[in-house]
mmCIF file of C-alpha atoms and ligand atoms in Angstrom:
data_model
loop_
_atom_site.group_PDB
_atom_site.id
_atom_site.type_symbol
_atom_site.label_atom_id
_atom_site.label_comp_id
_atom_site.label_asym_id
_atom_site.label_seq_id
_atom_site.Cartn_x
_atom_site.Cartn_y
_atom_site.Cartn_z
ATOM 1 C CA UNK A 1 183.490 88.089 -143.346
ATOM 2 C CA UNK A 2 184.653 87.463 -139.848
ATOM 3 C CA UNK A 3 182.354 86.193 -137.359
ATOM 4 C CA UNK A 4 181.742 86.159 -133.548
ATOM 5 C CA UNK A 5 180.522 82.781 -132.916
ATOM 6 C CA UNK A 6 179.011 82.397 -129.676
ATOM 7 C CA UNK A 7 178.281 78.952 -128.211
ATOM 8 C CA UNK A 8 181.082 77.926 -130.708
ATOM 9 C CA UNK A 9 182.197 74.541 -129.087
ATOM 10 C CA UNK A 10 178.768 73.748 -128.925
ATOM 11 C CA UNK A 11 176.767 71.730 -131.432
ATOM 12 C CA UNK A 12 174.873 73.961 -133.207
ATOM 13 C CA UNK A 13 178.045 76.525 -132.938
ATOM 14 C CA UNK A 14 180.670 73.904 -134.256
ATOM 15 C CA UNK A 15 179.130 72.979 -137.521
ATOM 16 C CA UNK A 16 178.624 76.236 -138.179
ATOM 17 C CA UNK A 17 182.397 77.314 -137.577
ATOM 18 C CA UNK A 18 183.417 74.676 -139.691
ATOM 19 C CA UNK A 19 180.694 75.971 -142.431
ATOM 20 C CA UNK A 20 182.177 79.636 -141.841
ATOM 21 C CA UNK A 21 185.578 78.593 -142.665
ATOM 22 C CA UNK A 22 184.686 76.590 -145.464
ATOM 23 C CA UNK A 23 183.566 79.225 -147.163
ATOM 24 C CA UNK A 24 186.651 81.500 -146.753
ATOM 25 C CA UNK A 25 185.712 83.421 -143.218
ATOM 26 C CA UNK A 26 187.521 84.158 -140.262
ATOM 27 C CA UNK A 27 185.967 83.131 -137.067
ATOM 28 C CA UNK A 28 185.974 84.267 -133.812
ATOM 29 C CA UNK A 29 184.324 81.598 -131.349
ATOM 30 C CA UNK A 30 183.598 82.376 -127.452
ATOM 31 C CA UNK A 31 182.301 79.240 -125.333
ATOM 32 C CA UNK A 32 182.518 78.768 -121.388
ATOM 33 C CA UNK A 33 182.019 75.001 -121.538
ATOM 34 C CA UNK A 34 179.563 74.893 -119.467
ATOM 35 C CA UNK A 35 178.994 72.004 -117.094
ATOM 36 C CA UNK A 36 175.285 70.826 -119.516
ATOM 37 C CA UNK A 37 176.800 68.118 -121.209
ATOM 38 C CA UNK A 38 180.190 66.651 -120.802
ATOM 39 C CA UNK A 39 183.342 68.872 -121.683
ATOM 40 C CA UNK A 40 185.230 65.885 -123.876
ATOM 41 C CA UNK A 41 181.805 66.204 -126.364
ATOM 42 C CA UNK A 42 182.751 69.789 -127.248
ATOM 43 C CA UNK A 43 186.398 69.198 -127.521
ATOM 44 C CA UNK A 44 185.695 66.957 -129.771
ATOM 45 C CA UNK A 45 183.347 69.653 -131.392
ATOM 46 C CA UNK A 46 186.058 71.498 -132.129
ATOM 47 C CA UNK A 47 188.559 68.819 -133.844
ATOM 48 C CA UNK A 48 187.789 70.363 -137.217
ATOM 49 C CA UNK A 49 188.533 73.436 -135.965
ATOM 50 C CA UNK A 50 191.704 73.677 -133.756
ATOM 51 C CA UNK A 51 194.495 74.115 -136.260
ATOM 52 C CA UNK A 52 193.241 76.341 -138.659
ATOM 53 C CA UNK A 53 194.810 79.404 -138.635
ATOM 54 C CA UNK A 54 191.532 81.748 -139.783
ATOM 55 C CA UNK A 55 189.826 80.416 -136.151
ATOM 56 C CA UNK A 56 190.428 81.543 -132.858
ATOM 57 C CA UNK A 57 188.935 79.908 -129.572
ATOM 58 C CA UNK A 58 188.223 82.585 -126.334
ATOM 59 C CA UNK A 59 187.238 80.183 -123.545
ATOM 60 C CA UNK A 60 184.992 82.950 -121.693
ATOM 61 C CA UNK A 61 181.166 83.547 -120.035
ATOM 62 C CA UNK A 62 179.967 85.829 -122.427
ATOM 63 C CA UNK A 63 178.648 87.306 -118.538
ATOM 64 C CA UNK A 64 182.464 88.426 -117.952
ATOM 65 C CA UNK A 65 184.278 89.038 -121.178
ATOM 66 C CA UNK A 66 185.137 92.732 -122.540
ATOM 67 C CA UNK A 67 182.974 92.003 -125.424
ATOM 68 C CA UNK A 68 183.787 95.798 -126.951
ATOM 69 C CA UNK A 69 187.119 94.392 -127.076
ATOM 70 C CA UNK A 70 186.137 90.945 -128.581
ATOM 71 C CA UNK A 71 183.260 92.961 -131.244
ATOM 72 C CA UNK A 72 185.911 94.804 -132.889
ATOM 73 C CA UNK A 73 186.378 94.036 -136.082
ATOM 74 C CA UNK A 74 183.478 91.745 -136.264
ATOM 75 C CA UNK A 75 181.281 91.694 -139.316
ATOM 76 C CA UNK A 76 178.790 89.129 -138.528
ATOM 77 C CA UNK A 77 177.596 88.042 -135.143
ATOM 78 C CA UNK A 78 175.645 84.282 -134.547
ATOM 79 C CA UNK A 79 174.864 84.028 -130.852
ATOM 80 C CA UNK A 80 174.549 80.551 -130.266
ATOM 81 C CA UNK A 81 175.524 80.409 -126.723
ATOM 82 C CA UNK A 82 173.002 79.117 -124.524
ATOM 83 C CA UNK A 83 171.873 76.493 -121.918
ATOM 84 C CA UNK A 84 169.340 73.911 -124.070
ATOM 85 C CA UNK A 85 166.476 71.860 -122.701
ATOM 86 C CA UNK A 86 163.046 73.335 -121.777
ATOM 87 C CA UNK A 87 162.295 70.758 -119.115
ATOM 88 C CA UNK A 88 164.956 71.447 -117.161
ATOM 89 C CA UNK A 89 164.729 75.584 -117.186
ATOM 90 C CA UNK A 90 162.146 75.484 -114.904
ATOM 91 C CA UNK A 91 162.304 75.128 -111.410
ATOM 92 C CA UNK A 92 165.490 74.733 -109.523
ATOM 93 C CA UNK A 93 168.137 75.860 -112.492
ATOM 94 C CA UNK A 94 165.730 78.701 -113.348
ATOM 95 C CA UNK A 95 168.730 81.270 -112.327
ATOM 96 C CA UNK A 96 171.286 78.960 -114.747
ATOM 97 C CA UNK A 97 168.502 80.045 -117.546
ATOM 98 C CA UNK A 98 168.122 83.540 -117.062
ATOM 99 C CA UNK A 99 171.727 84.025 -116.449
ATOM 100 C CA UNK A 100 173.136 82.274 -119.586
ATOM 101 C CA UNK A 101 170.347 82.653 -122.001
ATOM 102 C CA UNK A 102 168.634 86.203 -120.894
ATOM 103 C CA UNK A 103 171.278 87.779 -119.454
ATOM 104 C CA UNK A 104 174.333 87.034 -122.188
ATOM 105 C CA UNK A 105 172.354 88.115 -124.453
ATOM 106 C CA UNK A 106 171.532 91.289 -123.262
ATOM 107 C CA UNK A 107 175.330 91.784 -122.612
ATOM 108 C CA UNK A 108 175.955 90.736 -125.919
ATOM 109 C CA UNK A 109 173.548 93.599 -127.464
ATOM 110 C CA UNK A 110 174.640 96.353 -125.125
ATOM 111 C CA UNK A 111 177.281 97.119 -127.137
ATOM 112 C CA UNK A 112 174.766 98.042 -129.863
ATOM 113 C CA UNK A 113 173.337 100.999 -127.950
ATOM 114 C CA UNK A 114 174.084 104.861 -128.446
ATOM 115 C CA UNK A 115 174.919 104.614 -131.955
ATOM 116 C CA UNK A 116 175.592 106.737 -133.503
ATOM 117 C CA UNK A 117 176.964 108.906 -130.671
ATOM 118 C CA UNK A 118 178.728 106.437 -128.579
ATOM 119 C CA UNK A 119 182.263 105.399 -130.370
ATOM 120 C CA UNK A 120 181.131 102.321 -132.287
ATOM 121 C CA UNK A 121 178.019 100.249 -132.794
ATOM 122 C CA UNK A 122 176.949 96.660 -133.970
ATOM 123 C CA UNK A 123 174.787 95.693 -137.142
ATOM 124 C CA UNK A 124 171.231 95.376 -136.626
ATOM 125 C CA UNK A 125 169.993 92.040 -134.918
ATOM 126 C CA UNK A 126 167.772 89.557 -136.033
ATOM 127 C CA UNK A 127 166.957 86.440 -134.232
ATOM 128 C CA UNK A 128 169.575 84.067 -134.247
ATOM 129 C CA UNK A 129 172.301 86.003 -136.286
ATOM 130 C CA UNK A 130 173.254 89.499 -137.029
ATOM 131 C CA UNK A 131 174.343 90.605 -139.916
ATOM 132 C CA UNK A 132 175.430 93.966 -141.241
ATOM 133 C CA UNK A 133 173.360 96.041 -143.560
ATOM 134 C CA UNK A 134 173.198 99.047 -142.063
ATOM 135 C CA UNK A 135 174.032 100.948 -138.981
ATOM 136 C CA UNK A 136 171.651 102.775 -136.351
ATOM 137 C CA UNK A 137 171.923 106.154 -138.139
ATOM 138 C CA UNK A 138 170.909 104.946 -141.038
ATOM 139 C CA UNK A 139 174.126 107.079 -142.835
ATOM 140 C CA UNK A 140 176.257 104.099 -144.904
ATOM 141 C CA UNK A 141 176.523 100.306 -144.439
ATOM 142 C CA UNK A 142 178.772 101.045 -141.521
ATOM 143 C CA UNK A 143 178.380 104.029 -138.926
ATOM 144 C CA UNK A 144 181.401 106.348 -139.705
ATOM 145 C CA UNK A 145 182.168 105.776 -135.927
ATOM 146 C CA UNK A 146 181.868 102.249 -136.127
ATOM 147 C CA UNK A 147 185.230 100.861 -135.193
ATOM 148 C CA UNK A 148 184.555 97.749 -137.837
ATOM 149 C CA UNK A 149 186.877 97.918 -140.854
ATOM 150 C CA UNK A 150 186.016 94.793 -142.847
ATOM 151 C CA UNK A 151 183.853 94.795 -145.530
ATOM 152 C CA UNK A 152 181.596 92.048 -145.548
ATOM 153 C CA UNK A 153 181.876 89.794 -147.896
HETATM 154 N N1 NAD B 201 170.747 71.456 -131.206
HETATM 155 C C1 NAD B 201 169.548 71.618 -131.748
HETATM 156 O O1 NAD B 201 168.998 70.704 -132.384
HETATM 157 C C2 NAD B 201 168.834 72.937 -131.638
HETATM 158 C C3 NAD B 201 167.608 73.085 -132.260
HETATM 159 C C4 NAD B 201 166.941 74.303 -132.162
HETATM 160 C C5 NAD B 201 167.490 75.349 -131.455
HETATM 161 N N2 NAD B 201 168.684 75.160 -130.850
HETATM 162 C C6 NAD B 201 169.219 76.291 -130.086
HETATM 163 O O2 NAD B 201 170.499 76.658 -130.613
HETATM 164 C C7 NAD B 201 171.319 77.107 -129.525
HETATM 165 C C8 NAD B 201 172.585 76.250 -129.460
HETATM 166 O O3 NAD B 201 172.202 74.904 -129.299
HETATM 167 P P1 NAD B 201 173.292 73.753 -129.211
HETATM 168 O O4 NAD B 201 172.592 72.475 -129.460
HETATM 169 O O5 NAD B 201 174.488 74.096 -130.030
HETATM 170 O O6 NAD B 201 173.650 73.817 -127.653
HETATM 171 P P2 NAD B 201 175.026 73.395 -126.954
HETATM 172 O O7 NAD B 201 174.719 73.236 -125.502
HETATM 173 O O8 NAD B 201 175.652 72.254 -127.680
HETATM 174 O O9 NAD B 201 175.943 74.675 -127.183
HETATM 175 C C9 NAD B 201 175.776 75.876 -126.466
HETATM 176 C C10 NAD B 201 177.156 76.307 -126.024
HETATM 177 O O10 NAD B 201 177.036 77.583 -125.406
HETATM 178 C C11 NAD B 201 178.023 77.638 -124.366
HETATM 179 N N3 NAD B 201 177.595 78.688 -123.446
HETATM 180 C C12 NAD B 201 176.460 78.747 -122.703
HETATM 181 N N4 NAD B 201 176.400 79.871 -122.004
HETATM 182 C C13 NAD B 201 177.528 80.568 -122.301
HETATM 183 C C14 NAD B 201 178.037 81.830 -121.878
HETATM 184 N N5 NAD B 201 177.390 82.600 -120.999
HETATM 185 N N6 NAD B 201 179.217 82.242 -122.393
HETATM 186 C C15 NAD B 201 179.894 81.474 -123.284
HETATM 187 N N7 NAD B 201 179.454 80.260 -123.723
HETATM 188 C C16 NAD B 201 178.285 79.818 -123.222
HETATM 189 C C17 NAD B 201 178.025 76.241 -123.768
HETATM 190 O O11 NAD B 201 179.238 75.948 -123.099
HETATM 191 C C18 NAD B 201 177.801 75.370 -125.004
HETATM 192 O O12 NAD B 201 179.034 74.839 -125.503
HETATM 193 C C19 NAD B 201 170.460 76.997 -128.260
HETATM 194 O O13 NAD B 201 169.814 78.243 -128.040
HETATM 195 C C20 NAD B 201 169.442 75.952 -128.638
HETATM 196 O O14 NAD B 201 168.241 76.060 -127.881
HETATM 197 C C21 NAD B 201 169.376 73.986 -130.927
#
């Protein structure tokens, strides 16, 4: 397997890099450190982490990133980037919300449209993870134009 973990200095993200590795994956973890909670928390997130050599770190706003570039390769995606706390979404940081919960995520699936036509897709989505079973066009576990190449495990 070799994940996208997004979110992956965050809590929820963190513990479940460490879980990923510990059972033989590669990860892949994207996180903006955004200003929520203190940055020295999710450093510290990540002490387990930094250091193994089947983990990379991309600090980047899932808003800006080439994520076609970053997807490739990717068996398994867990989008875990967000900004938490219900309270505090509405109101004045309504824009924060809709910026790094609605609209990262639709980034994040855009890749998965035009399949099979387009020149690669992502597996199908289900709430909070997506993992691979088969593509868009129904053909094999994998669209034949899929640029993925790992098997998942
Ligand atoms: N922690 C819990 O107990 C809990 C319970 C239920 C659901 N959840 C949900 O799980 C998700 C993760 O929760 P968490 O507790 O790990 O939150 P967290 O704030 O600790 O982690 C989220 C991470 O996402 C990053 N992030 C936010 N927007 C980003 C963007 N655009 N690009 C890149 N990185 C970005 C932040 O920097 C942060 O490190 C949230 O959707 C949360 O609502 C959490």
């Amino acid at each position: 397997m070799k994940a996208l973990v997004t979110g992956g200095a965050g809590f929820v993200g963190s513990h479940l890099s460490e879980r990923l590795l510990a059972q033989g994956a590669e990860v892949v973890a994207i996180d903006s450190f955004t200003d929520y909670y203190p940055r020295a928390i999710k450093e510290r997130n990540l002490d387990e982490l930094r250091g193994n050599d089947r983990y990379r770190l991309i600090e980047a706003d899932l808003n800006v990133l080439d994520l076609r570039e970053v997807l490739t390769g990717i068996t398994h995606v867990f989008h875990l980037a967000a900004q938490a706390g219900v309270r505090k979404s509405w109101g004045r940081d309504f824009r924060t919300y809709t910026t790094l919960n609605v609209d990262a995520t639709q980034r994040l699936l855009e890749p998965s449209w035009g399949c099979p036509s387009s020149a690669w897709c992502m597996p199908p989505v289900r709430p909070y993870m997506a993992t691979p079973s088969r593509c868009r066009c129904g053909k094999t576990r994998w669209c034949s134009q899929c640029r993925h190449t790992a098997s998942p495990s």
